[in-house]
CSV table of C-alpha atoms in Angstrom, one decimal:
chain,number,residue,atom,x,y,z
A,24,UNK,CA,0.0,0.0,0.0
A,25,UNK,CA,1.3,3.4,-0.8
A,26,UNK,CA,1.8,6.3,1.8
A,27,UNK,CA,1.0,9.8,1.4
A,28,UNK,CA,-2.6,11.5,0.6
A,29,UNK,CA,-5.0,10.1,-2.2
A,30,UNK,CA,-5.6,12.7,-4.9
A,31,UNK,CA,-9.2,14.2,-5.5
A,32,UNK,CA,-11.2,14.2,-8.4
A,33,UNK,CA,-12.6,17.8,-9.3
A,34,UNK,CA,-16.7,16.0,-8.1
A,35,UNK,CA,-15.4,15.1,-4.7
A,36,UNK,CA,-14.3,19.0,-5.0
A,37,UNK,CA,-17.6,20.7,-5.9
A,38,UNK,CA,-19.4,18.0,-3.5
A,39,UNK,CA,-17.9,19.9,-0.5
A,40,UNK,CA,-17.6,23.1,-1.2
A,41,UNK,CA,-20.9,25.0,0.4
A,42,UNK,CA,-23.7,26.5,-1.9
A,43,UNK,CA,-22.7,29.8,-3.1
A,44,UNK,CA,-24.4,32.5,-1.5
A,45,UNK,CA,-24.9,30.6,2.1
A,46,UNK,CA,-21.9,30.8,4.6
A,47,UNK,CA,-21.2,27.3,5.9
A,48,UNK,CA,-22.5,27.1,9.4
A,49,UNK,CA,-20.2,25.6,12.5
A,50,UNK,CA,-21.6,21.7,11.4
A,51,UNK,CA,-20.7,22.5,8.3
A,52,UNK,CA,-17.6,23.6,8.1
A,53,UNK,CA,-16.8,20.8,10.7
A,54,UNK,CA,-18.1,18.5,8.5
A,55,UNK,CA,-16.3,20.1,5.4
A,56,UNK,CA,-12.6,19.7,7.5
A,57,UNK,CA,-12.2,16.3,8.1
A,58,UNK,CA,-12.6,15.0,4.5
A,59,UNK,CA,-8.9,15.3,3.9
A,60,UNK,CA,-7.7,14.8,7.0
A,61,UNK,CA,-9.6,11.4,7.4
A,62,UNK,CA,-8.2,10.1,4.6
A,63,UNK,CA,-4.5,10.5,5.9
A,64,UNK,CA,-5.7,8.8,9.0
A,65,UNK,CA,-7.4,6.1,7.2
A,66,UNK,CA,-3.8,5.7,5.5
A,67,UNK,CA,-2.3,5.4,8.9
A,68,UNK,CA,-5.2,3.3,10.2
A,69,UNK,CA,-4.4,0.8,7.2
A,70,UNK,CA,-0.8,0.8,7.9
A,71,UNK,CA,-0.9,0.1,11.6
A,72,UNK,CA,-3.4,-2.6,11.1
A,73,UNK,CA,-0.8,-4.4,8.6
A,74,UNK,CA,2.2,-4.2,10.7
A,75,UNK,CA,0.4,-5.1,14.1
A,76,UNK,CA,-3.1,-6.5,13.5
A,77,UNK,CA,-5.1,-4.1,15.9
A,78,UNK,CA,-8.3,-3.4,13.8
A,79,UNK,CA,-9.4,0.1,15.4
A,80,UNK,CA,-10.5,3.1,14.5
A,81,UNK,CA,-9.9,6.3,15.3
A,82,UNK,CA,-13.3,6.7,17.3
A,83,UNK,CA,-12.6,3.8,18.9
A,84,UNK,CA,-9.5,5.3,20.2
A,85,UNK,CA,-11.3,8.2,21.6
A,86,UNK,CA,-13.7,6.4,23.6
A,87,UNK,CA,-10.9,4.4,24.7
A,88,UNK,CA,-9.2,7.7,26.0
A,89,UNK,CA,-12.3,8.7,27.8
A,90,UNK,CA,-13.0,5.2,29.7
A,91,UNK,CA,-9.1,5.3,30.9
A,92,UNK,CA,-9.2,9.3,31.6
A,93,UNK,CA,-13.0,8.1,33.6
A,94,UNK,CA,-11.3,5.4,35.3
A,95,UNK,CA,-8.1,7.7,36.6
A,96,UNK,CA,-10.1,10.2,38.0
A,97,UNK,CA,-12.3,7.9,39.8
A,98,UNK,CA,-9.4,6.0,41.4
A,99,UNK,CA,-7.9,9.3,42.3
A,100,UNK,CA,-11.5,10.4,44.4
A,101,UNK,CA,-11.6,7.5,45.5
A,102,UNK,CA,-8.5,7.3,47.4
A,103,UNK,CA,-8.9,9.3,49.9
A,104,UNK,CA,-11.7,6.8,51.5
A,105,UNK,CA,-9.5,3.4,50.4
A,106,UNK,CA,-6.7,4.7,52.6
A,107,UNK,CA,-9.1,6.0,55.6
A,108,UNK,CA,-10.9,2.1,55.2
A,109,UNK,CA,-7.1,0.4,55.2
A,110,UNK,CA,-6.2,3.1,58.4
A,111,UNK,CA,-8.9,1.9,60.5
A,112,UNK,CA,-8.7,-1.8,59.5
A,113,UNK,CA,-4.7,-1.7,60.5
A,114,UNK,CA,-5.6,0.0,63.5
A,115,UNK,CA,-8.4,-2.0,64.7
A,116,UNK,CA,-6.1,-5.1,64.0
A,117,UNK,CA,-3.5,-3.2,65.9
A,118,UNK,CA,-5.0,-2.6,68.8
A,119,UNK,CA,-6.8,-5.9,69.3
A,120,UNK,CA,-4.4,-7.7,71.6
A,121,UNK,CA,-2.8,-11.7,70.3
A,122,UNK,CA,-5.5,-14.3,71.0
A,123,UNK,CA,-2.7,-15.9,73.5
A,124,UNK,CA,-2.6,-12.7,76.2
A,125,UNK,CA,-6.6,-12.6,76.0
A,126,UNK,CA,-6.5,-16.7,76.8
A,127,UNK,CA,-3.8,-15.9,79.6
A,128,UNK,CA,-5.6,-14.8,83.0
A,129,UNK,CA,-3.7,-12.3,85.3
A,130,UNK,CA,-2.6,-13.5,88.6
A,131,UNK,CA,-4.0,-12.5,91.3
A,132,UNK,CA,-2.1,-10.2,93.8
A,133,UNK,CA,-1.7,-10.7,97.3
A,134,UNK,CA,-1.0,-7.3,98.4
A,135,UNK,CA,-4.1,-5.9,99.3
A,136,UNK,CA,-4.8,-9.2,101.4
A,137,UNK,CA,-1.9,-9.0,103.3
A,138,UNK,CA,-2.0,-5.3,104.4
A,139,UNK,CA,-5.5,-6.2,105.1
A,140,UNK,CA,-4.8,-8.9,107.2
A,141,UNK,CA,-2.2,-6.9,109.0
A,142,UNK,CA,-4.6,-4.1,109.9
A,143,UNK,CA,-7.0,-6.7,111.1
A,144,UNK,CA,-4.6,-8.8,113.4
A,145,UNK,CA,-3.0,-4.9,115.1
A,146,UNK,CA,-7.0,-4.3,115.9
A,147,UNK,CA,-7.5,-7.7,117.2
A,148,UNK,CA,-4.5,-7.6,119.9
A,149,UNK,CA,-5.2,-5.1,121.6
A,150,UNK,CA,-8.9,-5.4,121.6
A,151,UNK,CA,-10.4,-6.3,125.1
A,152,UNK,CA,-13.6,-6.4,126.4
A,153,UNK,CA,-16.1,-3.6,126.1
A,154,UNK,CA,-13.8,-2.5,122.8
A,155,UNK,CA,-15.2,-5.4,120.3
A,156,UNK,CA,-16.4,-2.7,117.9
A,157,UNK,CA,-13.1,-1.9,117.2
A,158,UNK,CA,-13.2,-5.0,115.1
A,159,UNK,CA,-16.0,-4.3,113.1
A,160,UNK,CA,-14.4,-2.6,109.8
A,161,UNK,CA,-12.5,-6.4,109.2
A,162,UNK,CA,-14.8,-8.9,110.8
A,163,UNK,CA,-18.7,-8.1,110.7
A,164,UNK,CA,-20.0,-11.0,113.0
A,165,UNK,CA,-20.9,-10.3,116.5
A,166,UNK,CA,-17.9,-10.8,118.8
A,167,UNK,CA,-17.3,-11.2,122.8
A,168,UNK,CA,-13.8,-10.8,124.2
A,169,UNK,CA,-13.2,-11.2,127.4
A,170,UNK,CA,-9.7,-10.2,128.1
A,171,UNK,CA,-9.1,-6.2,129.5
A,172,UNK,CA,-8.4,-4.2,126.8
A,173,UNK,CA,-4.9,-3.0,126.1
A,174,UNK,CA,-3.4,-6.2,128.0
A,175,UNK,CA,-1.8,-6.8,124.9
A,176,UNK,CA,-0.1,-5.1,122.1
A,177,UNK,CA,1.4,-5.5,118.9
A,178,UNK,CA,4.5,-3.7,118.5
A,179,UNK,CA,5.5,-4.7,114.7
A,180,UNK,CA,3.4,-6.7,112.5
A,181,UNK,CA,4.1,-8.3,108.9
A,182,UNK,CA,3.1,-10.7,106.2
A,183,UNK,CA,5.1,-13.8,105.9
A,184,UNK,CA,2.6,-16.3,103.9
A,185,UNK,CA,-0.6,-15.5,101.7
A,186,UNK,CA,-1.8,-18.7,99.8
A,187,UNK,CA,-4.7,-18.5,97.9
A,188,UNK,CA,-7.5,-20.7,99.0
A,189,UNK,CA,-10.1,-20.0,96.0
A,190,UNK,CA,-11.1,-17.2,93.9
A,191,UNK,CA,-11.0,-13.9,95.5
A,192,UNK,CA,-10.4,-15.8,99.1
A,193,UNK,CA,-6.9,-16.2,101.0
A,194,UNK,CA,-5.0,-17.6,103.7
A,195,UNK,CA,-2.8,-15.1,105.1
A,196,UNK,CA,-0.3,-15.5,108.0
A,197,UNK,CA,0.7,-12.8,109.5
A,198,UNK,CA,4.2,-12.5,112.4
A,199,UNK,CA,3.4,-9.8,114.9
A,200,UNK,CA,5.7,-8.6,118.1
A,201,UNK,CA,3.7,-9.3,121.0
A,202,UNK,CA,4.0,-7.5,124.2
A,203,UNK,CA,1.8,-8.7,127.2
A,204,UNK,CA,1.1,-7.2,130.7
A,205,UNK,CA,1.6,-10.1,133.3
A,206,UNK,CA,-0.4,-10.6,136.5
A,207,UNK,CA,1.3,-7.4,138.2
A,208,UNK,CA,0.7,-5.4,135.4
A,209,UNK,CA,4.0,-5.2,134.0
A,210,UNK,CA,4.8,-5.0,130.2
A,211,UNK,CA,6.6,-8.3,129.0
A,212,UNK,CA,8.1,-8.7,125.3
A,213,UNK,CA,6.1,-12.0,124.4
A,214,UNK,CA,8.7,-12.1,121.2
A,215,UNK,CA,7.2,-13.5,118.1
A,216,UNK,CA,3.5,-14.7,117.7
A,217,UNK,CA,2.2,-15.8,114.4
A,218,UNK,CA,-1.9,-15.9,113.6
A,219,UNK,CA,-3.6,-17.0,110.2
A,220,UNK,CA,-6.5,-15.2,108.9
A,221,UNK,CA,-8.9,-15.9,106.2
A,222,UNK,CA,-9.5,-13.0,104.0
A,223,UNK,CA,-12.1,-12.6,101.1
A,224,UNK,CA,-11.8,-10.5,98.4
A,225,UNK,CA,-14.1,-8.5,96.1
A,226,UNK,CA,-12.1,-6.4,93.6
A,227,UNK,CA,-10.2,-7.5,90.6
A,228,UNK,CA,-7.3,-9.4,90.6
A,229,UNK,CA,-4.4,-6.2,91.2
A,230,UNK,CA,-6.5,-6.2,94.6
A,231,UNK,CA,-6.8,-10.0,95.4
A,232,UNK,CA,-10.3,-10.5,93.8
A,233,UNK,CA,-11.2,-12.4,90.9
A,234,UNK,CA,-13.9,-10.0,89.4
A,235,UNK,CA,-13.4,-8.8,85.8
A,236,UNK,CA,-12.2,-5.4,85.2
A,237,UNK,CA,-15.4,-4.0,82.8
A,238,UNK,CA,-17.7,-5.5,85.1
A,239,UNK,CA,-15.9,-4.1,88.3
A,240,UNK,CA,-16.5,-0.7,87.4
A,241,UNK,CA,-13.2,0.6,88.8
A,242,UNK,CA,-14.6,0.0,92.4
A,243,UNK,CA,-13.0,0.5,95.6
A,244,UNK,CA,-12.4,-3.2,96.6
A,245,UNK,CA,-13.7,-4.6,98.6
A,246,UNK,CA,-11.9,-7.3,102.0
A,247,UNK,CA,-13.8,-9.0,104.7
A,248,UNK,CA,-12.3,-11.8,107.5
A,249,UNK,CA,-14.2,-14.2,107.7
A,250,UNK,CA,-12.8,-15.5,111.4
A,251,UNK,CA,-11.0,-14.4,114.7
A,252,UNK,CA,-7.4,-15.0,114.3
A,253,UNK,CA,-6.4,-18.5,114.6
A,254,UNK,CA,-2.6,-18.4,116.4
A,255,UNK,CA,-0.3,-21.1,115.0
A,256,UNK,CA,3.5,-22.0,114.4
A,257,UNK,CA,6.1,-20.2,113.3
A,258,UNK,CA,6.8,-20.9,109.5
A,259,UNK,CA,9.6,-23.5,109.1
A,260,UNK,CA,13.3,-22.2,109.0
A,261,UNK,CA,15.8,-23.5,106.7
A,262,UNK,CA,19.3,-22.9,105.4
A,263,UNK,CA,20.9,-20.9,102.2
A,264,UNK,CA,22.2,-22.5,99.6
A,265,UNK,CA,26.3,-22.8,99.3
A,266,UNK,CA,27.7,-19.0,98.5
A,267,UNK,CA,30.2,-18.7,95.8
A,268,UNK,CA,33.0,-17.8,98.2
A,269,UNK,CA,35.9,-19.8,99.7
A,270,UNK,CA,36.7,-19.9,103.4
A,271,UNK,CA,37.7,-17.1,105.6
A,272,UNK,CA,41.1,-16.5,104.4
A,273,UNK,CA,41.9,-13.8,107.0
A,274,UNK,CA,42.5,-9.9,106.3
A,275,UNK,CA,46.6,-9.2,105.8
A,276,UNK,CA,47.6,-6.0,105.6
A,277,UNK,CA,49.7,-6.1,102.5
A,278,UNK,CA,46.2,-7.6,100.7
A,279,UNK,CA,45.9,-5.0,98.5
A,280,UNK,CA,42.1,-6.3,98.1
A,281,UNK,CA,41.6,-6.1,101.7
A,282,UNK,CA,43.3,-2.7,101.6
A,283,UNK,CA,40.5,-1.4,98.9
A,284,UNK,CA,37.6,-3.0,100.3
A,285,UNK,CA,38.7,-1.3,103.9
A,286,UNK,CA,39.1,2.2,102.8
A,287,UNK,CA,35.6,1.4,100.5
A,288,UNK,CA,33.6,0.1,103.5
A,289,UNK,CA,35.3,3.2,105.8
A,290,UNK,CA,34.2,6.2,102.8
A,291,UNK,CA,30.6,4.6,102.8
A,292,UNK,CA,29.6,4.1,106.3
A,293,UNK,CA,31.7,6.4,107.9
A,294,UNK,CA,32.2,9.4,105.2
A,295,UNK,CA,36.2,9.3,105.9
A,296,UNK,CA,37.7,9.7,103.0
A,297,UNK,CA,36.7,10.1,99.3
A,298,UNK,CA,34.7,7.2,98.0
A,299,UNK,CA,34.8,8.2,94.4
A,300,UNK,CA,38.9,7.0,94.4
A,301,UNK,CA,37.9,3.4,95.1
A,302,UNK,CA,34.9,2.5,92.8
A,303,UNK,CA,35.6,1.9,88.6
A,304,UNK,CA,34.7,4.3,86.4
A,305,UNK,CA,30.5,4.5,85.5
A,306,UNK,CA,29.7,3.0,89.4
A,307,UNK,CA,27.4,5.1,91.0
A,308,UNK,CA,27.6,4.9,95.1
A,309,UNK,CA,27.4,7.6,97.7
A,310,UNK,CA,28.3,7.3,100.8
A,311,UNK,CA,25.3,7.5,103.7
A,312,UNK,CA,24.1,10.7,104.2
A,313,UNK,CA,24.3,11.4,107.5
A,314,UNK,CA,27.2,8.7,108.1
A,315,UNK,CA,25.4,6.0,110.6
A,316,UNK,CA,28.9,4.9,111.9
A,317,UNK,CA,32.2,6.6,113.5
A,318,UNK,CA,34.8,3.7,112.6
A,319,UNK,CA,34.8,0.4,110.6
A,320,UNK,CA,37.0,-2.4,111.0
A,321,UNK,CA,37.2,-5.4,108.1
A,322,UNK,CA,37.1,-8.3,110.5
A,323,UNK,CA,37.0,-11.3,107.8
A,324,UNK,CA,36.9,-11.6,103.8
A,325,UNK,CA,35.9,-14.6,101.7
A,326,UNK,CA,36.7,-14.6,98.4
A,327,UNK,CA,35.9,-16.4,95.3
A,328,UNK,CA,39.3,-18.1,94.4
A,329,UNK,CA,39.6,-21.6,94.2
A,330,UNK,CA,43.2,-22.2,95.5
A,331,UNK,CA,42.5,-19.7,98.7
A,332,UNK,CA,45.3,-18.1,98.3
A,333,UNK,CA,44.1,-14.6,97.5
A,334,UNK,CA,45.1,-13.0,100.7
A,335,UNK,CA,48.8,-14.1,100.3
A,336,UNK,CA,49.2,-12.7,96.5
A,337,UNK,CA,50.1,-8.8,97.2
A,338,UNK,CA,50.7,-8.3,93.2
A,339,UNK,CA,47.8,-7.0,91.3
A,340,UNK,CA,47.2,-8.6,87.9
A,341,UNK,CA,47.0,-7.1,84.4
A,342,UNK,CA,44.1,-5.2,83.8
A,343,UNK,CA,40.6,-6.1,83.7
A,344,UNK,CA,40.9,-8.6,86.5
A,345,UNK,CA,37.9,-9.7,88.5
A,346,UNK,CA,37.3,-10.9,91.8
A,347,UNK,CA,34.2,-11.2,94.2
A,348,UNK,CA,34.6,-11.1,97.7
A,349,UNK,CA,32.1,-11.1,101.2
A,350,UNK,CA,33.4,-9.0,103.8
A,351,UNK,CA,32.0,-8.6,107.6
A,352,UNK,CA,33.0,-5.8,109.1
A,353,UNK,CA,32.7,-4.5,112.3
A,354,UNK,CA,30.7,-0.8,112.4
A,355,UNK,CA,31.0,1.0,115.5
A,356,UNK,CA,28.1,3.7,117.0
A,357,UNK,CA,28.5,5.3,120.2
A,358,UNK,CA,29.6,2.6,122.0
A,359,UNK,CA,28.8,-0.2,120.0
A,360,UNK,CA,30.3,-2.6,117.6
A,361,UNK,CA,27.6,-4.2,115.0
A,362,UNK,CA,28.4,-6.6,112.4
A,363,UNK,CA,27.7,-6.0,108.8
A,364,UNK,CA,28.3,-8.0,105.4
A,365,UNK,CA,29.2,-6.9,102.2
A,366,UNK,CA,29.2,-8.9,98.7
A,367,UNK,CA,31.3,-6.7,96.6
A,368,UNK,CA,33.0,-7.3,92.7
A,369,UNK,CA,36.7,-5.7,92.2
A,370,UNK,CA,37.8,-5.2,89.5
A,371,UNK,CA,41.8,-3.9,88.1
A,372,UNK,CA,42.8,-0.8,86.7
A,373,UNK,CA,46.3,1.1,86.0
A,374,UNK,CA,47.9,-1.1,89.2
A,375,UNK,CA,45.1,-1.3,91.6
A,376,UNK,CA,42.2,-3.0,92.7
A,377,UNK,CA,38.6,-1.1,92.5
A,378,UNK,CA,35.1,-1.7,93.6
A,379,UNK,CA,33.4,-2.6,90.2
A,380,UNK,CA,30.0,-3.8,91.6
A,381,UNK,CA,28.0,-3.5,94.4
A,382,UNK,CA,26.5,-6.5,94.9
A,383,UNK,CA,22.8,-6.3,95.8
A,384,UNK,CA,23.3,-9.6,97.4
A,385,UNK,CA,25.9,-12.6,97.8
A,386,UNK,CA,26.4,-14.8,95.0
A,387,UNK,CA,25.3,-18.3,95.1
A,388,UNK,CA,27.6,-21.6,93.8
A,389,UNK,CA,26.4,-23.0,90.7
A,390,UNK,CA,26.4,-25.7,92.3
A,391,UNK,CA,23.9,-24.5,94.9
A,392,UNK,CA,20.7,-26.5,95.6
A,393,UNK,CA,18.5,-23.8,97.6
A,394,UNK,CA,17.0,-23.5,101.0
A,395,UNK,CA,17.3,-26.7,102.8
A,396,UNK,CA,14.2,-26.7,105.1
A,397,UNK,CA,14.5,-28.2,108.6
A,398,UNK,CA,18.1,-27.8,109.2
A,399,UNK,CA,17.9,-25.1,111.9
A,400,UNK,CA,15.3,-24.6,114.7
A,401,UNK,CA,12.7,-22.3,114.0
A,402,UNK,CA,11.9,-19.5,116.5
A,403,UNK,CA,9.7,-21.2,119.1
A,404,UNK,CA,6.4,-19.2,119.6
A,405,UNK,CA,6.0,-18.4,123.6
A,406,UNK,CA,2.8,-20.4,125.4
A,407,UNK,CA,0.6,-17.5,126.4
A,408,UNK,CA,0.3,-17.4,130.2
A,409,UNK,CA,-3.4,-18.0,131.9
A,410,UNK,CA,-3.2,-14.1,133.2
A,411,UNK,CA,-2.9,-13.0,128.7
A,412,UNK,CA,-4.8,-15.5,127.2
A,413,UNK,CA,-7.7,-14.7,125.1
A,414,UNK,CA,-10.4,-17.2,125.1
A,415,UNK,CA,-11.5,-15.7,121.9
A,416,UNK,CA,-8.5,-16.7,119.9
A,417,UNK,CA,-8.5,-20.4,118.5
A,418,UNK,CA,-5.7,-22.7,119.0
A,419,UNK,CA,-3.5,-23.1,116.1
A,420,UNK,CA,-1.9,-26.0,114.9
């Protein structure tokens, strides 16, 4: 097929030019344009259909145009509410928490039993006859005591067990220091007594309870006894595990370890000297503020070498060194000596031993095995005399 523009014969000429006379209208002369220009597009229209077998027209192209131009603009409004739906559906699916923490139920704290309990035993001790009332915000059943009021008292009192017995109800035990007037009214420490109380709960679980947050309403919680004070024994006592020190290897005083821990101890407790020149670099420690102690005296150190031969070695390694040690010293205040331990990490640095660490408590073998229970006697609980006792109070077991 040949390019280029088909010639016109002189009828297709006088077939488009307007009748004389008349001027050609806006149809017409729109009409009268596109003669010759159709015919180079139909040329082109020929050529691309030869080389790549699309069959369209030019009108077809145009509508085309319009249905993609249609289609952009109505993806482009409709943004704005595609990205608002995919904000809230992230969100929603970000905020709902994992299927695992909703399964998983919170534990249950003991806290607000214990003080509870606490409260309840201090009232209970030194309630007498004539002052039962007294026990009315812990224990609403009607109650007759028939000891004298005050012939007891409860000097120190504090939580040592709280085991749950159901939902929203405990067991607490509870150690208070007893004092007790005897037949001729004198004030006699009693030492230790121990009592169990049963305390029930209504609250959510942060307060001992067991009632769900939305349907708690954010309520004060709520704690009731449900019994007098049943005394009982002491708790059993037991024994720490093995400590990761050696034996007592003595204090020398060309240790230069000794010599650090010393003058350590001394700046802490006593504010002699500047504490800042025996701790590592990044250890923050101040010295007690006002100093409790006049003098300090390193009685004993245990350190963590195998061979025990740490208080004989006065070299100090290379740097970077490490060695943890217990020391008891001996703290003196007016005119008394007290005995303290200390579980402390030295480290070396340019020639010296310094306090790298310290420790909030000894450290343990790892070959430890815990607490051993029934290897020392526990603290006997005093029989109550027949002038103190309450008739009230159950036995315990």
């Amino acid at each position: 097929m040949k390019r280029g523009r088909k010639l016109k014969t002189k009828e297709q000429e006088r077939e488009q030019q307007p009748p004389a006379g008349r001027t050609p209208g806006r149809a017409a002369r729109y009409q009268a344009r596109p003669s010759e220009e159709l015919d180079e597009v139909n040329d082109v229209d020929e050529l691309d259909e030869a080389n790549t077998g699309w069959q369209q027209t030019t009108a077809k192209m145009a509508g085309l145009t319009r249905l993609v131009t249609v289609g952009i603009w109505a993806l482009l409004l409709a943004g704005p509410a595609i990205g608002l739906v995919a904000v809230a559906a992230s969100g929603s699916s970000a905020s709902a928490p994992p299927a695992t923490s909703t399964q998983k139920a919170t534990q249950p704290s003991a806290t607000g039993p214990a003080g509870f309990a606490e409260l309840y035993l201090a009232a209970y001790i030194s309630a007498g006859e004539g002052t039962e009332e007294s026990l009315a915000p812990y224990y609403a059943e009607p109650v007759t005591l028939a000891n004298e009021p005050g012939s007891r008292t409860a000097t120190r009192v504090v939580t040592v067990a709280a085991q749950p017995v159901s939902k929203g109800y405990w067991a607490v035990t509870v150690a208070a220091h007893v004092s007790a007037k005897d037949a001729t009214g004198k004030t006699a420490d009693q030492g230790l007594r121990y009592y169990r109380v049963g305390v029930q709960v209504a609250g959510t679980p942060e307060a001992g309870g067991a009632a769900k947050p939305a349907k708690s309403g954010g309520g004060q919680a709520l704690y009731a006894a449900t019994s007098l004070p049943a005394e009982v024994n002491a708790p059993t006592a037991a024994s720490h595990g093995d400590l990761g020190y050696g034996s007592d290897s003595g204090v020398s005083s060309n240790d230069p370890v000794a010599d650090t821990v010393s003058r350590f101890i001394a700046a802490y407790l006593t504010s002699q000297g500047e504490l800042g020149r025996y701790v590592s670099p990044g250890l923050q420690v101040a010295p007690i503020v006002p100093a409790p102690y006049t003098s300090t005296l390193v009685t004993s150190l245990r350190d963590d070498q195998e061979d025990g031969s740490a208080s004989d070695d006065e070299s100090v390694p290379a740097d970077g060194a490490r060695r943890r040690v217990l020391a008891t010293v001996s703290a003196t205040s007016g005119d008394q000596d007290y005995t303290l331990n200390y579980a402390l990490t030295l480290s070396t640095r340019d020639g010296r031993w310094e306090v790298a660490a310290f420790d909030i408590a000894p450290a343990l073998s790892a070959e430890q095995t815990g607490p051993v229970a029934g290897s020392a006697s526990p603290t006997p609980s005093p029989a109550p005399t027949p002038d103190t006792a309450s008739p009230s109070a159950p036995a315990g077991n």
